[in-house]
Amino acid sequence: MLRASLRWNYEEDRIDTENLLSFKSYGNTRSRKIKQLLPVTRKATGSGVRFSYLGVPGSVSRGDPIWLDCGYDLEGDELYSVKWYKDNVEFYRFLPSDIPSAQMYSLDGVFLDLLRSNATHAFLYTSDFDTEGTYGCEVSTEIPSFRTIKAGKELRVHG
């Protein structure tokens, strides 16, 4: 396990992360504008995150359940968050370092089953005409890379 101490760089108002490959944030305690950080095991970092697939059906019948699938390859980086949007409005987020890891936000036409949703899937237990729209998945990696990718697909609802 790589152990490292964090030093605040007062001239640049940031954390010195030289020789640190990754670390996780824990809790809400703040010290000099930063959350408490804990180094994790050393691993090789990749070139960044990329999508392997985005599963949003093109059309569904009103009342159908819908699985939204977000397949990604972190390429050696650590996952920070996965967020789902309908028409650019966030309705679900998954942050593995948070407790609880999953949160949902109320949005017309989005009938999210939080217990069946996770880091790669969002499950809508039913659909109506307000469910129609563009669904997007956004994936972000942890520091030091902080890479974010987002993709979306149109979903139509028919009677």
C-alpha angles and dihedrals in degrees: 000000000000112000120196138165121230118231125193113230101215095188093056096028094231142101118272103235099174109143091010113116101181142347139177131230119234130190133339098278110125128202119180094343095310136096119241107276129204122198116233131202117304117255137161114271120226134218093266146283123306136180119252093183143341113213111201115142115236092224140000136184118255108270095026119132114238132212113204110198126197113187117186142162115222090198093216097320125115122250116251101171148342117205131184124207136189112205089345094306115118116237103162137027133181119197111174093202094055126084109248094028096204129061131176132201124206115251130165112260095013111110100180121187100209094192092057095044125088145150093310105026140048115194123206108195093204141000139216135177090282088060090072115106146084114311119202135188121206121193124191130185129218126257139314092043100031092189120171130192129181133188133172143190135196119250122197127196120208131189 
